[in-house]
Short mmCIF file of C-alpha atoms in Angstrom, two decimals:
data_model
loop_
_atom_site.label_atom_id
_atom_site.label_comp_id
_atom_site.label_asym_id
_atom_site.label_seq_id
_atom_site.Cartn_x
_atom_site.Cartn_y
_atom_site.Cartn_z
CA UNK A 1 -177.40 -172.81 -104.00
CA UNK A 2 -176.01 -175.92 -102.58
CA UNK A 3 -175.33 -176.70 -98.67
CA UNK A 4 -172.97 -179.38 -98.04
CA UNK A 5 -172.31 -181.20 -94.56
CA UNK A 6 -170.39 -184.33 -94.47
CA UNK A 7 -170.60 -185.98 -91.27
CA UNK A 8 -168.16 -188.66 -89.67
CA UNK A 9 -171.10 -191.72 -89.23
CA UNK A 10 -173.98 -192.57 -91.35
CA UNK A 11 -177.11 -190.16 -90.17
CA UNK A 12 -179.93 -192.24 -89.29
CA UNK A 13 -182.44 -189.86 -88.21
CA UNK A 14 -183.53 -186.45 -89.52
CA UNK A 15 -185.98 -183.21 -88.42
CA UNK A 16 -187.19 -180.04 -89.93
CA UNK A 17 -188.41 -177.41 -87.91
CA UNK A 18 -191.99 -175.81 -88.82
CA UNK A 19 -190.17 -172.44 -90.14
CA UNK A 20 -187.64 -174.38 -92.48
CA UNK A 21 -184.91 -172.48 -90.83
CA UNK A 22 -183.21 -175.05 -88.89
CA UNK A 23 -182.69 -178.88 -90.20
CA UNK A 24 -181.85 -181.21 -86.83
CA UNK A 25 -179.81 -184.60 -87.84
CA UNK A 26 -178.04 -187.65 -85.45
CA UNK A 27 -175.88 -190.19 -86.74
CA UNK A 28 -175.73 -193.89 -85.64
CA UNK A 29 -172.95 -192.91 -82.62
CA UNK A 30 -176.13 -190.42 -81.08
CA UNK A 31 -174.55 -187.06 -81.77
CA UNK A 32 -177.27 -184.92 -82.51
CA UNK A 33 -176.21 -181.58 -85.13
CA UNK A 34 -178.13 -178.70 -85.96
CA UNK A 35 -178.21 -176.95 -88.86
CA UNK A 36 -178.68 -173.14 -89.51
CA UNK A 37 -180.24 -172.64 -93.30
CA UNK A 38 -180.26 -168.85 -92.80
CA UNK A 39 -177.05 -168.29 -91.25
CA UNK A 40 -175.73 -171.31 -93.38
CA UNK A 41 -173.54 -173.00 -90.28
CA UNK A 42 -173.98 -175.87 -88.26
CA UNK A 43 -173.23 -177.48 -84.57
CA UNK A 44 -173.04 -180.32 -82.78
CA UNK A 45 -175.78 -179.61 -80.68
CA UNK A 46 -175.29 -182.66 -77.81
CA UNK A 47 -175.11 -186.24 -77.57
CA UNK A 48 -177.15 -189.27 -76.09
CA UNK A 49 -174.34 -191.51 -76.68
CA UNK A 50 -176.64 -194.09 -78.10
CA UNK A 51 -178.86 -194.77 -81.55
CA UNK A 52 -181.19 -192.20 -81.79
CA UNK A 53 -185.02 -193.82 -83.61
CA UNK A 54 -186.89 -190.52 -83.54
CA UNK A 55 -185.78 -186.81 -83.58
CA UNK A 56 -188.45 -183.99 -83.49
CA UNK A 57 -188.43 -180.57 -83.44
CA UNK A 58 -191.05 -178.92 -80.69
CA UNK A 59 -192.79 -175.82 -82.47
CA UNK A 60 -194.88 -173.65 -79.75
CA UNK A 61 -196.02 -170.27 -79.83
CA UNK A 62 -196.63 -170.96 -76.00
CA UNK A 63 -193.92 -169.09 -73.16
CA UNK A 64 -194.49 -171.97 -70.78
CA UNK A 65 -193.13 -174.52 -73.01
CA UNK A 66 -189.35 -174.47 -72.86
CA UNK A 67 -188.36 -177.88 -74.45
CA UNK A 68 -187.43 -177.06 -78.63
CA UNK A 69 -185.93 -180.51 -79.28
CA UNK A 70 -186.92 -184.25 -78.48
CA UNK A 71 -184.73 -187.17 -79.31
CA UNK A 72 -185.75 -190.92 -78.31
CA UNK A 73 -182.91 -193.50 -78.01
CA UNK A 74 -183.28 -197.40 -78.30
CA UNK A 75 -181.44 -197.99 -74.77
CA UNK A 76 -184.70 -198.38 -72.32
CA UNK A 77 -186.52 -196.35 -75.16
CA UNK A 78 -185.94 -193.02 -73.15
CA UNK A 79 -186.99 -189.74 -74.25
CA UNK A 80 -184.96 -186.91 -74.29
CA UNK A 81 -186.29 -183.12 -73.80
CA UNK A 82 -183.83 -180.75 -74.39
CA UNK A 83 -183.74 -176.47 -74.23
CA UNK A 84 -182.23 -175.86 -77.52
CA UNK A 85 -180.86 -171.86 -78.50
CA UNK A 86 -181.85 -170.45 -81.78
CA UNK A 87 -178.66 -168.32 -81.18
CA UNK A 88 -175.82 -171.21 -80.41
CA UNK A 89 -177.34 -174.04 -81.53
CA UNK A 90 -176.47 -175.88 -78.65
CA UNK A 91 -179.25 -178.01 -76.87
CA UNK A 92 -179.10 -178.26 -73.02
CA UNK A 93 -180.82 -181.37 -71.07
CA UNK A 94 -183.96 -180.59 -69.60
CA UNK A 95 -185.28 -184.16 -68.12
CA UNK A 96 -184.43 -187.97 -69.73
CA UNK A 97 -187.54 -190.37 -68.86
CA UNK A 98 -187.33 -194.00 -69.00
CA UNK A 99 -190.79 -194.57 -70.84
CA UNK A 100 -192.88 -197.71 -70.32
CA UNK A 101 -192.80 -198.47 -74.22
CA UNK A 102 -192.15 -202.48 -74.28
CA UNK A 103 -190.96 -201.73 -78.16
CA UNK A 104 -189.10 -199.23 -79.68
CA UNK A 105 -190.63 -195.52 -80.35
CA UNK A 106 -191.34 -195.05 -84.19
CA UNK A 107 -192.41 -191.53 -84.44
CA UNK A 108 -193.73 -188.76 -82.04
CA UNK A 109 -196.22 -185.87 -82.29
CA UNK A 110 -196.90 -183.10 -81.21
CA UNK A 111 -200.80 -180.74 -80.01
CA UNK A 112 -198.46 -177.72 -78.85
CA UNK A 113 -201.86 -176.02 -78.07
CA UNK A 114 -202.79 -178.01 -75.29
CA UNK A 115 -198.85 -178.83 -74.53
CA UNK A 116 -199.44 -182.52 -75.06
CA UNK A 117 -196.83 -185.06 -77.25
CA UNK A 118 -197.48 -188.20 -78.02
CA UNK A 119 -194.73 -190.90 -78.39
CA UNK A 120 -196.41 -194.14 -80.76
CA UNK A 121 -194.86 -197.49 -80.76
CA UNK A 122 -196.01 -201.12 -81.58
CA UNK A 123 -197.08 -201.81 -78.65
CA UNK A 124 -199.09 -198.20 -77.24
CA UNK A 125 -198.97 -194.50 -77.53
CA UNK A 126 -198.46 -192.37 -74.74
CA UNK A 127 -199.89 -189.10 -74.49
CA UNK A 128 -196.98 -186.43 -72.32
CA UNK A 129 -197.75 -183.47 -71.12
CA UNK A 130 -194.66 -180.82 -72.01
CA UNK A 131 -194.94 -178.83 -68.63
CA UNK A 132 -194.25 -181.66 -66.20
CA UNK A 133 -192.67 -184.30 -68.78
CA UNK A 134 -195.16 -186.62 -67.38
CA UNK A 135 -197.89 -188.93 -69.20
CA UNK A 136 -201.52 -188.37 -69.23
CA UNK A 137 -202.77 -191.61 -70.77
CA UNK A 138 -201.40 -194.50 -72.51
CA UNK A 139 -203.59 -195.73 -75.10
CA UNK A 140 -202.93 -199.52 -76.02
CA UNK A 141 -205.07 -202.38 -76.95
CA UNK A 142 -204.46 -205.90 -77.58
CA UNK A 143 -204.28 -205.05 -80.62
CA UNK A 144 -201.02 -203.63 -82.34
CA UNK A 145 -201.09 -199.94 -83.00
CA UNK A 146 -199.31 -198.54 -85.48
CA UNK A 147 -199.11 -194.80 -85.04
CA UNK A 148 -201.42 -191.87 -83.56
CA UNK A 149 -200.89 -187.93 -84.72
CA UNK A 150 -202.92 -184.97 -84.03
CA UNK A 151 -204.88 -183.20 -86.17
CA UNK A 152 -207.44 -179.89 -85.18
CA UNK A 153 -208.77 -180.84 -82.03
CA UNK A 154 -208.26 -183.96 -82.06
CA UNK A 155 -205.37 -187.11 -81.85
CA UNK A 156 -206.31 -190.54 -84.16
CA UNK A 157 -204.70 -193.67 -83.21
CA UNK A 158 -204.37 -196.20 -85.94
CA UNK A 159 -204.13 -199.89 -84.66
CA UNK A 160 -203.92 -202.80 -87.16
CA UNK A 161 -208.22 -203.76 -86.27
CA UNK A 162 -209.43 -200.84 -84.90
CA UNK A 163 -208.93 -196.88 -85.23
CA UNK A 164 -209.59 -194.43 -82.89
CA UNK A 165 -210.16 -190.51 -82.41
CA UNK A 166 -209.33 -188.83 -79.38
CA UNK A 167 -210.72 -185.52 -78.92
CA UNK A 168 -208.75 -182.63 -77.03
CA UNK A 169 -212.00 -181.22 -75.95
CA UNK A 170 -212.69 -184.03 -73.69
CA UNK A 171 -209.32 -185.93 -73.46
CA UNK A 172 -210.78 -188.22 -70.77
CA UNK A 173 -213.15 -189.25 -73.47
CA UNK A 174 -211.73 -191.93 -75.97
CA UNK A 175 -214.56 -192.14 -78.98
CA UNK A 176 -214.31 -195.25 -80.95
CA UNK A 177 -214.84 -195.27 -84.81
CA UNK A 178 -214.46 -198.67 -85.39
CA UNK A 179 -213.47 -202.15 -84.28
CA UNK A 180 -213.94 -205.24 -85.91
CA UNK A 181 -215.40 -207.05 -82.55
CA UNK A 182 -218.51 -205.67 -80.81
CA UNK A 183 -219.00 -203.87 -77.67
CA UNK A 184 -222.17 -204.77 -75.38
CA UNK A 185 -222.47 -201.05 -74.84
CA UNK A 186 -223.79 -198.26 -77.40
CA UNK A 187 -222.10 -195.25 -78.48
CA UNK A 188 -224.31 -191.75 -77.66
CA UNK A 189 -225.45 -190.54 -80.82
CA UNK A 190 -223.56 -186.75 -79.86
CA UNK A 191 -220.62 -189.14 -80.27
CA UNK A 192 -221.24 -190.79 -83.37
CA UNK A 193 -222.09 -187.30 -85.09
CA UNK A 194 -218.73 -185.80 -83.99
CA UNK A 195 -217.12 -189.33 -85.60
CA UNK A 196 -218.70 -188.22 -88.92
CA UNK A 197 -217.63 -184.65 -88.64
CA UNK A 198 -214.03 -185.62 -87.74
CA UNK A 199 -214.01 -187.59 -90.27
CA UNK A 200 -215.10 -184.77 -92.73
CA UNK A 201 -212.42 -182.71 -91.09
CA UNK A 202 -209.46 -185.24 -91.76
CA UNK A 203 -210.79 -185.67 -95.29
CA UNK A 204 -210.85 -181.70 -96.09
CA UNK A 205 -207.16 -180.97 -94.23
CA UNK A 206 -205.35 -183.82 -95.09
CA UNK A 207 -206.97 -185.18 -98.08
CA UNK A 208 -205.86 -188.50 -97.90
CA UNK A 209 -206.30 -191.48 -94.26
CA UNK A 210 -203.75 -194.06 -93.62
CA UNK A 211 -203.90 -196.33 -96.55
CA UNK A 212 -205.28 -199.30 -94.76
CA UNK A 213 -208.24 -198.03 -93.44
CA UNK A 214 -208.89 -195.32 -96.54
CA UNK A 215 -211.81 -197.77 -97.68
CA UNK A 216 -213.27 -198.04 -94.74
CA UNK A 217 -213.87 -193.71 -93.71
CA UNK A 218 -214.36 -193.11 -98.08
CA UNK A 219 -217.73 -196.09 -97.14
CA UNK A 220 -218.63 -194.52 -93.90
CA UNK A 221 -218.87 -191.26 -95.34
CA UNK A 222 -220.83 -192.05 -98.30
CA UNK A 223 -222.80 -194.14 -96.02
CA UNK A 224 -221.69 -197.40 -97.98
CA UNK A 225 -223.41 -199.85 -97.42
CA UNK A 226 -226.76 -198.06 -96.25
CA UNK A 227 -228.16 -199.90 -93.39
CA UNK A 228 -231.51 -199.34 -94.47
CA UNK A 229 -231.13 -200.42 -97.81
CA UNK A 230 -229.78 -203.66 -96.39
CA UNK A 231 -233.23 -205.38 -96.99
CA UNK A 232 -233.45 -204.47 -100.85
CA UNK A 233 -229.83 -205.85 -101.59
CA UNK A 234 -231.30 -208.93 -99.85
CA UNK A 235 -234.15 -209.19 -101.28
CA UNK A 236 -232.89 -208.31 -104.77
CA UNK A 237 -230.08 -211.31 -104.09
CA UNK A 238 -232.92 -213.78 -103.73
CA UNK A 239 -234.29 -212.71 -107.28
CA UNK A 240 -230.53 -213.28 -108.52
CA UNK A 241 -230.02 -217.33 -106.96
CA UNK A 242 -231.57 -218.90 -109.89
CA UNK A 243 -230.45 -217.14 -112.79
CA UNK A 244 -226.47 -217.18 -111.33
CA UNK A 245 -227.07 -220.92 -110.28
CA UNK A 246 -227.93 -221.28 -113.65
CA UNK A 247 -225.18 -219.41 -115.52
CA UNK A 248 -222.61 -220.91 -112.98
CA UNK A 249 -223.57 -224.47 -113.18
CA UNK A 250 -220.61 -225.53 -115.57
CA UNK A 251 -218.15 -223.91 -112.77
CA UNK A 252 -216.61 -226.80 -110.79
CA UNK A 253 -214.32 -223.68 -108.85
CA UNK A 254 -217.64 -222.11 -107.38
CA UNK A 255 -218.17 -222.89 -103.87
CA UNK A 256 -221.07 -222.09 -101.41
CA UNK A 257 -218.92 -219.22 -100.36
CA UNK A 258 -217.48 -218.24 -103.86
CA UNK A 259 -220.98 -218.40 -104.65
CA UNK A 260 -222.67 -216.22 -101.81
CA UNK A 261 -219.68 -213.64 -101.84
CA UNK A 262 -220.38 -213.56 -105.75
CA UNK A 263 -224.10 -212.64 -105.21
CA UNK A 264 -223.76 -210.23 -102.31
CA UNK A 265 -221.32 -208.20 -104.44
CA UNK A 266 -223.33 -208.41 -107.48
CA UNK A 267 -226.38 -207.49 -105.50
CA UNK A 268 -224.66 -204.17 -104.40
CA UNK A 269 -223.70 -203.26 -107.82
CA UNK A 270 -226.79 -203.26 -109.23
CA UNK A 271 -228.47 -201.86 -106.26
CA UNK A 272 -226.35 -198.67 -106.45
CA UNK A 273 -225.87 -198.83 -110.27
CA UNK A 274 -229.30 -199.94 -111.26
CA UNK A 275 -228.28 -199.42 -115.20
CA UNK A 276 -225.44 -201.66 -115.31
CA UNK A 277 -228.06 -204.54 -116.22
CA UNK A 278 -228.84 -202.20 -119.28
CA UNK A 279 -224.83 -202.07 -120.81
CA UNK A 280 -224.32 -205.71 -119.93
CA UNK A 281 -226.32 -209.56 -119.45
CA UNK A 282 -226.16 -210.51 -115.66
CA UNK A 283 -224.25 -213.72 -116.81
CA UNK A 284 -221.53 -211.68 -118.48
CA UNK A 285 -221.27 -209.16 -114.82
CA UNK A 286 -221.50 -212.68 -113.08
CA UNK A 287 -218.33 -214.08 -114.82
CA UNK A 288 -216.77 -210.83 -114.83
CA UNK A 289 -217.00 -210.07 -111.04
CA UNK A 290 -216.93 -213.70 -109.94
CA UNK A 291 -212.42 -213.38 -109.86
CA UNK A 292 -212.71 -210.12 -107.94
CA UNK A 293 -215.37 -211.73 -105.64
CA UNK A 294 -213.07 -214.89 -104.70
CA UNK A 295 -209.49 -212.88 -104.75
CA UNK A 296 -210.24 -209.75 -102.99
CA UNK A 297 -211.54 -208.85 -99.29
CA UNK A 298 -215.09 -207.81 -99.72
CA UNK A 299 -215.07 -203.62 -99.82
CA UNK A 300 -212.26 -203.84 -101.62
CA UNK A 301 -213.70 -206.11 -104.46
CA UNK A 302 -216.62 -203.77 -104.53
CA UNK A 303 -215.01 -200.70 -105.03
CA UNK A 304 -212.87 -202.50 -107.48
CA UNK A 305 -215.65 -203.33 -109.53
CA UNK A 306 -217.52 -200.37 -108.86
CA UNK A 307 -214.82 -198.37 -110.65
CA UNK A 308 -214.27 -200.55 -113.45
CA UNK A 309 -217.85 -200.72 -114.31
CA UNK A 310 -218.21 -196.99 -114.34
CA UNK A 311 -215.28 -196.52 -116.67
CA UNK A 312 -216.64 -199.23 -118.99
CA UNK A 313 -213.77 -201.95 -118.48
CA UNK A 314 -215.84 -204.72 -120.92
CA UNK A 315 -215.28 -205.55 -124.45
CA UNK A 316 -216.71 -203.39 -127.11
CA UNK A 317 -220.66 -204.44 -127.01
CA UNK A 318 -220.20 -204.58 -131.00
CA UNK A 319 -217.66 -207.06 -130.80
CA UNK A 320 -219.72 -210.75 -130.52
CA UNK A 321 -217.47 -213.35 -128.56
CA UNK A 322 -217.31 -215.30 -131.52
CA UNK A 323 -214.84 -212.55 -133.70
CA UNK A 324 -212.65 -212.63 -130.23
CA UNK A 325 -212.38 -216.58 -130.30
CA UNK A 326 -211.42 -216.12 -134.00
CA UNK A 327 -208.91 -213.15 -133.25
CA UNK A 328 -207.24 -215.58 -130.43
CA UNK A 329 -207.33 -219.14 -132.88
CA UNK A 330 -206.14 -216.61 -135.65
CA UNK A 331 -203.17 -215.26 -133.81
CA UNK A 332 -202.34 -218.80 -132.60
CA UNK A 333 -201.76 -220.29 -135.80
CA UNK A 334 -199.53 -217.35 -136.60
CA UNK A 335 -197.74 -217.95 -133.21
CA UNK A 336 -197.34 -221.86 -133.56
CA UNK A 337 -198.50 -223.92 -136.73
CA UNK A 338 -197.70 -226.82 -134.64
CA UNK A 339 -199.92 -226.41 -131.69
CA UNK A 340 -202.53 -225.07 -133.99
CA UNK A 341 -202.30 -228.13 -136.08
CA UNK A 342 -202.12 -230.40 -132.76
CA UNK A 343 -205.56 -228.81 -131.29
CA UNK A 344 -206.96 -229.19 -135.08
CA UNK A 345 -205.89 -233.08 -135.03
CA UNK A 346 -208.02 -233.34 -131.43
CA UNK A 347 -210.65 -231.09 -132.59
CA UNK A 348 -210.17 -228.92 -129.82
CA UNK A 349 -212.52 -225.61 -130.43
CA UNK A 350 -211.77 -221.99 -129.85
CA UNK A 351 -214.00 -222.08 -126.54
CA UNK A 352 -212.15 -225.52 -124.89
CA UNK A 353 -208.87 -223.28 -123.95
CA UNK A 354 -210.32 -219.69 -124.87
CA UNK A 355 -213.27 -219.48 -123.07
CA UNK A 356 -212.18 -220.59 -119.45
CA UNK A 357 -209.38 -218.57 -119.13
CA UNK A 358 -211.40 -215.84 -119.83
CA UNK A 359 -214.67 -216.15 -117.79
CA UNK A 360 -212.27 -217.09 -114.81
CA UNK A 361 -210.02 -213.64 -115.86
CA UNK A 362 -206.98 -216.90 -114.90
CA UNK A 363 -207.97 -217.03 -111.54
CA UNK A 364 -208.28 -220.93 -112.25
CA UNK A 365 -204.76 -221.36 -113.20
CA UNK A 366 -202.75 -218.83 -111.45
CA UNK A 367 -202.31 -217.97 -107.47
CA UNK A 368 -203.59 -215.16 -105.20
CA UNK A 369 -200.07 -213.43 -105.69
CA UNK A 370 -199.65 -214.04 -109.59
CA UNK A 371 -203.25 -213.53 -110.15
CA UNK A 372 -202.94 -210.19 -108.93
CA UNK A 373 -200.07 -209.31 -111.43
CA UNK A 374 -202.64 -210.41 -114.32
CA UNK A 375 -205.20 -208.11 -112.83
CA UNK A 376 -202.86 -205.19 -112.84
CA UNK A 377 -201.32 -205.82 -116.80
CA UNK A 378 -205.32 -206.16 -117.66
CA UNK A 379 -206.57 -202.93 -115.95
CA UNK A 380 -203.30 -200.89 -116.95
CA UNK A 381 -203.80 -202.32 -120.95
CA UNK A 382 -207.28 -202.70 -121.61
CA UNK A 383 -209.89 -205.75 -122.09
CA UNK A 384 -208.29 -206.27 -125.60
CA UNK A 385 -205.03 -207.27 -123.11
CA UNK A 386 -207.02 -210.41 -122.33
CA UNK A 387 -206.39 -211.60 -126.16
CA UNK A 388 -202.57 -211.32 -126.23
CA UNK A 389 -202.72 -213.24 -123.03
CA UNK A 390 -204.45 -215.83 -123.63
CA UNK A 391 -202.22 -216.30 -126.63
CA UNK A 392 -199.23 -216.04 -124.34
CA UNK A 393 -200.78 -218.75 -122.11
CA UNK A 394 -200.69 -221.18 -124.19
CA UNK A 395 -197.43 -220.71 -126.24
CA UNK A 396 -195.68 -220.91 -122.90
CA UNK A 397 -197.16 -223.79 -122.00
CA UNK A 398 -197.12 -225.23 -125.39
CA UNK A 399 -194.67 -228.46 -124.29
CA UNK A 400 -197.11 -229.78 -121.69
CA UNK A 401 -200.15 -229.30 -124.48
CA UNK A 402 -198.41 -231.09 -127.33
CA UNK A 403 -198.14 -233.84 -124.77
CA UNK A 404 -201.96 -234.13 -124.08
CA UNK A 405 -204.10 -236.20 -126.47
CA UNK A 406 -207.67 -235.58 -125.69
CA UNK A 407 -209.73 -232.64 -125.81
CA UNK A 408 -211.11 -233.25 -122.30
CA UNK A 409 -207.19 -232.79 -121.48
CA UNK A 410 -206.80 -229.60 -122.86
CA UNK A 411 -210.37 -228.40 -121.55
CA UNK A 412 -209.07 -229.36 -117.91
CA UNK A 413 -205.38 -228.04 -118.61
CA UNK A 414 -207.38 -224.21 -119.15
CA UNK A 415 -209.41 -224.85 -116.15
CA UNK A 416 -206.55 -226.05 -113.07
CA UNK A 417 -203.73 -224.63 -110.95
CA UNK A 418 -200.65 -224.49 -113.35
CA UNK A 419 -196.97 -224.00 -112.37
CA UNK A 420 -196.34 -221.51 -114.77
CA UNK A 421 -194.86 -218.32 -114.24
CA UNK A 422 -197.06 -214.80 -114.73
CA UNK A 423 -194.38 -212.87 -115.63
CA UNK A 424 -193.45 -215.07 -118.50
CA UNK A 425 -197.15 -215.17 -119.93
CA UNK A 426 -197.29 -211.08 -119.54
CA UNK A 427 -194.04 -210.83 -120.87
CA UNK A 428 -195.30 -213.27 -124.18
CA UNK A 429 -198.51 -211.29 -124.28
CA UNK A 430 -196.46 -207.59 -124.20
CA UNK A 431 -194.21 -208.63 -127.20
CA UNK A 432 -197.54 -210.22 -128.75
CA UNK A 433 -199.41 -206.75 -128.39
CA UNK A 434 -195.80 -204.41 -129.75
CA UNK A 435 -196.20 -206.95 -132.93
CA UNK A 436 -200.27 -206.74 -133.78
CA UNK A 437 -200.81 -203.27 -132.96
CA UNK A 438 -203.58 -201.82 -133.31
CA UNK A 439 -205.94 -205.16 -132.32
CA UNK A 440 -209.38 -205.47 -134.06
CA UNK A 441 -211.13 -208.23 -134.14
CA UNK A 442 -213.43 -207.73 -137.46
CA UNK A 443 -210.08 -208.45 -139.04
CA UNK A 444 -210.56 -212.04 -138.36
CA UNK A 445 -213.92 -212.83 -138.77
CA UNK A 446 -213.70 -215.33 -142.27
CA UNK A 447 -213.49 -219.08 -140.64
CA UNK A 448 -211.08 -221.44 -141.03
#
């Protein structure tokens, strides 16, 4: 059955009580109606006579607490408490306090337990108590937080560096997970074993942590990386310099800090997948990490990596690199007999344009952002996604190659920063893949 309400001004703000039985909505004017599911009617409840940014229903079980509606406004970011009746709908005034928010309120929350709301904005949270409408702490930082809710027994407070859990045990107590600069003192160790068992808690009711910092709890509850095992990774990068010094020699892109990045993130993967060295050769991992290694911050390039691994994102070991090289120069000459017969006039081989897109997985040629759409087509396709575009690479830059007449040219053409679009390569390499469906490379194998 369908409910209908038309109102006069577009509704900017909406709330659901904890039942489902009443729906509270303001438009842009502040008018504030309520909405009767059961009874299917509606009121206008009251009006702030200004923009509303937040509208919350207050669910308590508790007598004491009298306030069932809160509204916050954008004039002087005041909150609004108001006694609303289940039987008329209509919402009397209780109090309207001026808050010390220095930006405007983005969400509120509610621990109707311990009769305690918090109000989060950029700049702080404020933690209210719902008897006296007055605060009880203001947690801010110089840092920007982003929003705070309560959970069992306890409130977290995101900020953009740092996040932070609150316990309502001990509210004078203000525990800190994590912050990216060090404190001279030390946590107790009661403190960091309740951090670990929040954690656990948020992870079993909610299933899911703000998105930003869901890499971070996922590593500290796995206990990755172990702090004792930090001297084997080190030690077992030490074994690694020579052999990736000399598998990487040929790179001009590797820096010092490509290069130690690269080894610290190889060094973890085969620390906590010690078999990996068994499915591939470390100068095959080394290429194949090395664009993750320079794009990506470093957790997230080693759960990146980490996951690929496991689900066995590498060509077919059956499938030398020489049938691929013949698949791509195959496919080419298919594509364009004139570029193919322009690289055969400079004697360009397979591996001068192939072979450096592909060990760099085109983090040579294209930028962080376009780089990144690459990475997605690649992972969502398959390796064999790499062949089409390569192949797409070069037929949309086909002008600019007909135009260079050395090999070297070519060679560096594969290797630098072009201006070329992504979207037009994955594009090529989509209609490329619809025509040669299914790809296999022992198709290709007689020379030419």
């Amino acid at each position: 059955e369908r409910l209908e309400f038309c109102s006069e001004f577009a509704v900017t703000r909406a709330a659901v009580n904890a039942s489902g039985r009443l729906v509270a909505f303001a438009h842009k004017l502040g008018a504030i109606y309520v909405l009767d599911l059961s009874q299917k009617r509606f009121q206008l409840s009251t009006r702030v006579h200004s923009s509303v940014t937040c509208l919350a229903f207050v669910d308590s079980d508790c007598d004491d607490v009298t306030c069932g509606l809160v509204a916050t406004t954008a004039d002087a970011n005041r909150i609004h408490f108001f006694e609303l009746s289940f039987d008329s709908l209509l919402s009397s005034s209780l109090v309207s306090i001026e808050c010390s928010h220095k930006s405007t309120i983005s969400d509120v929350s509610f621990d109707t337990r311990d009769r305690m709301m918090t109000s989060s904005a950029y700049d702080a949270a404020i933690v209210w108590n719902l008897l006296t409408f007055r605060s009880n702490k203001t947690l801010n930082d110089k840092k920007c937080q982003k929003s705070l809710f309560f959970g069992p027994n306890l409130a977290l407070s995101v900020y953009r560096e740092a996040l932070f859990v609150c316990d309502s045990f001990c509210k004078s107590n203000l525990i800190l997970v994590f912050e990216r600069k060090a404190k001279k003192w030390q946590k107790k160790k009661s403190e960091e074993k309740s951090v670990k068992d929040i954690s656990l808690q948020l992870l079993a009711k909610y299933r899911r942590f703000p998105e930003k910092y869901r890499f971070f709890i996922y590593a500290q509850i796995m206990g990755i990386p172990n702090k004792e095992l930090h001297k084997n990774i080190e030690s077992l990068s030490r074994e690694l310099i020579p052999e990736l010094r000399e598998t990487l020699k040929t790179f001009h892109f590797i820096s010092e800090t490509h290069f130690s990045r690269l080894l610290s993130l190889l060094a973890q993967l085969i620390h906590f997948k010690p078999q990996i060295l068994n499915d591939c050769l470390i100068e095959n991992l080394a290429l194949f990490c090395f664009p993750f290694a320079k794009q990506m911050p470093k957790e997230l390039s080693f759960f990146f990596c980490l996951s690929l691994v496991h689900n066995n994102f590498l060509f077919d070991r059956k499938v030398e690199k020489t049938q691929v090289l013949a698949l791509i120069r195959k496919l080419l000459e298919m594509q364009s007999k004139q570029l193919a017969k322009h690289f055969l006039e400079l004697k360009v081989e397979n591996s001068d344009f192939s072979v450096p897109l592909m060990t760099s997985f085109f983090s040579e040629v294209f930028l962080r952002s376009d780089w990144f759409k690459i990475c997605d087509h690649c992972v969502t396709f398959g390796p064999q996604f790499f062949v089409y575009l390569v192949i797409g690479f070069c037929l949309e830059s086909r002008e600019t190659l007909l135009k260079l007449e050395t090999r070297e040219q070519i060679r560096t053409h594969c290797r630098s920063q072009s201006q070329l679009s992504a979207n037009r390569v994955i594009a090529c390499a989509h209609s490329l893949a619809r025509q040669y469906l299914p790809l296999n490379p022992y198709s290709f194998q007689t020379p030419f």
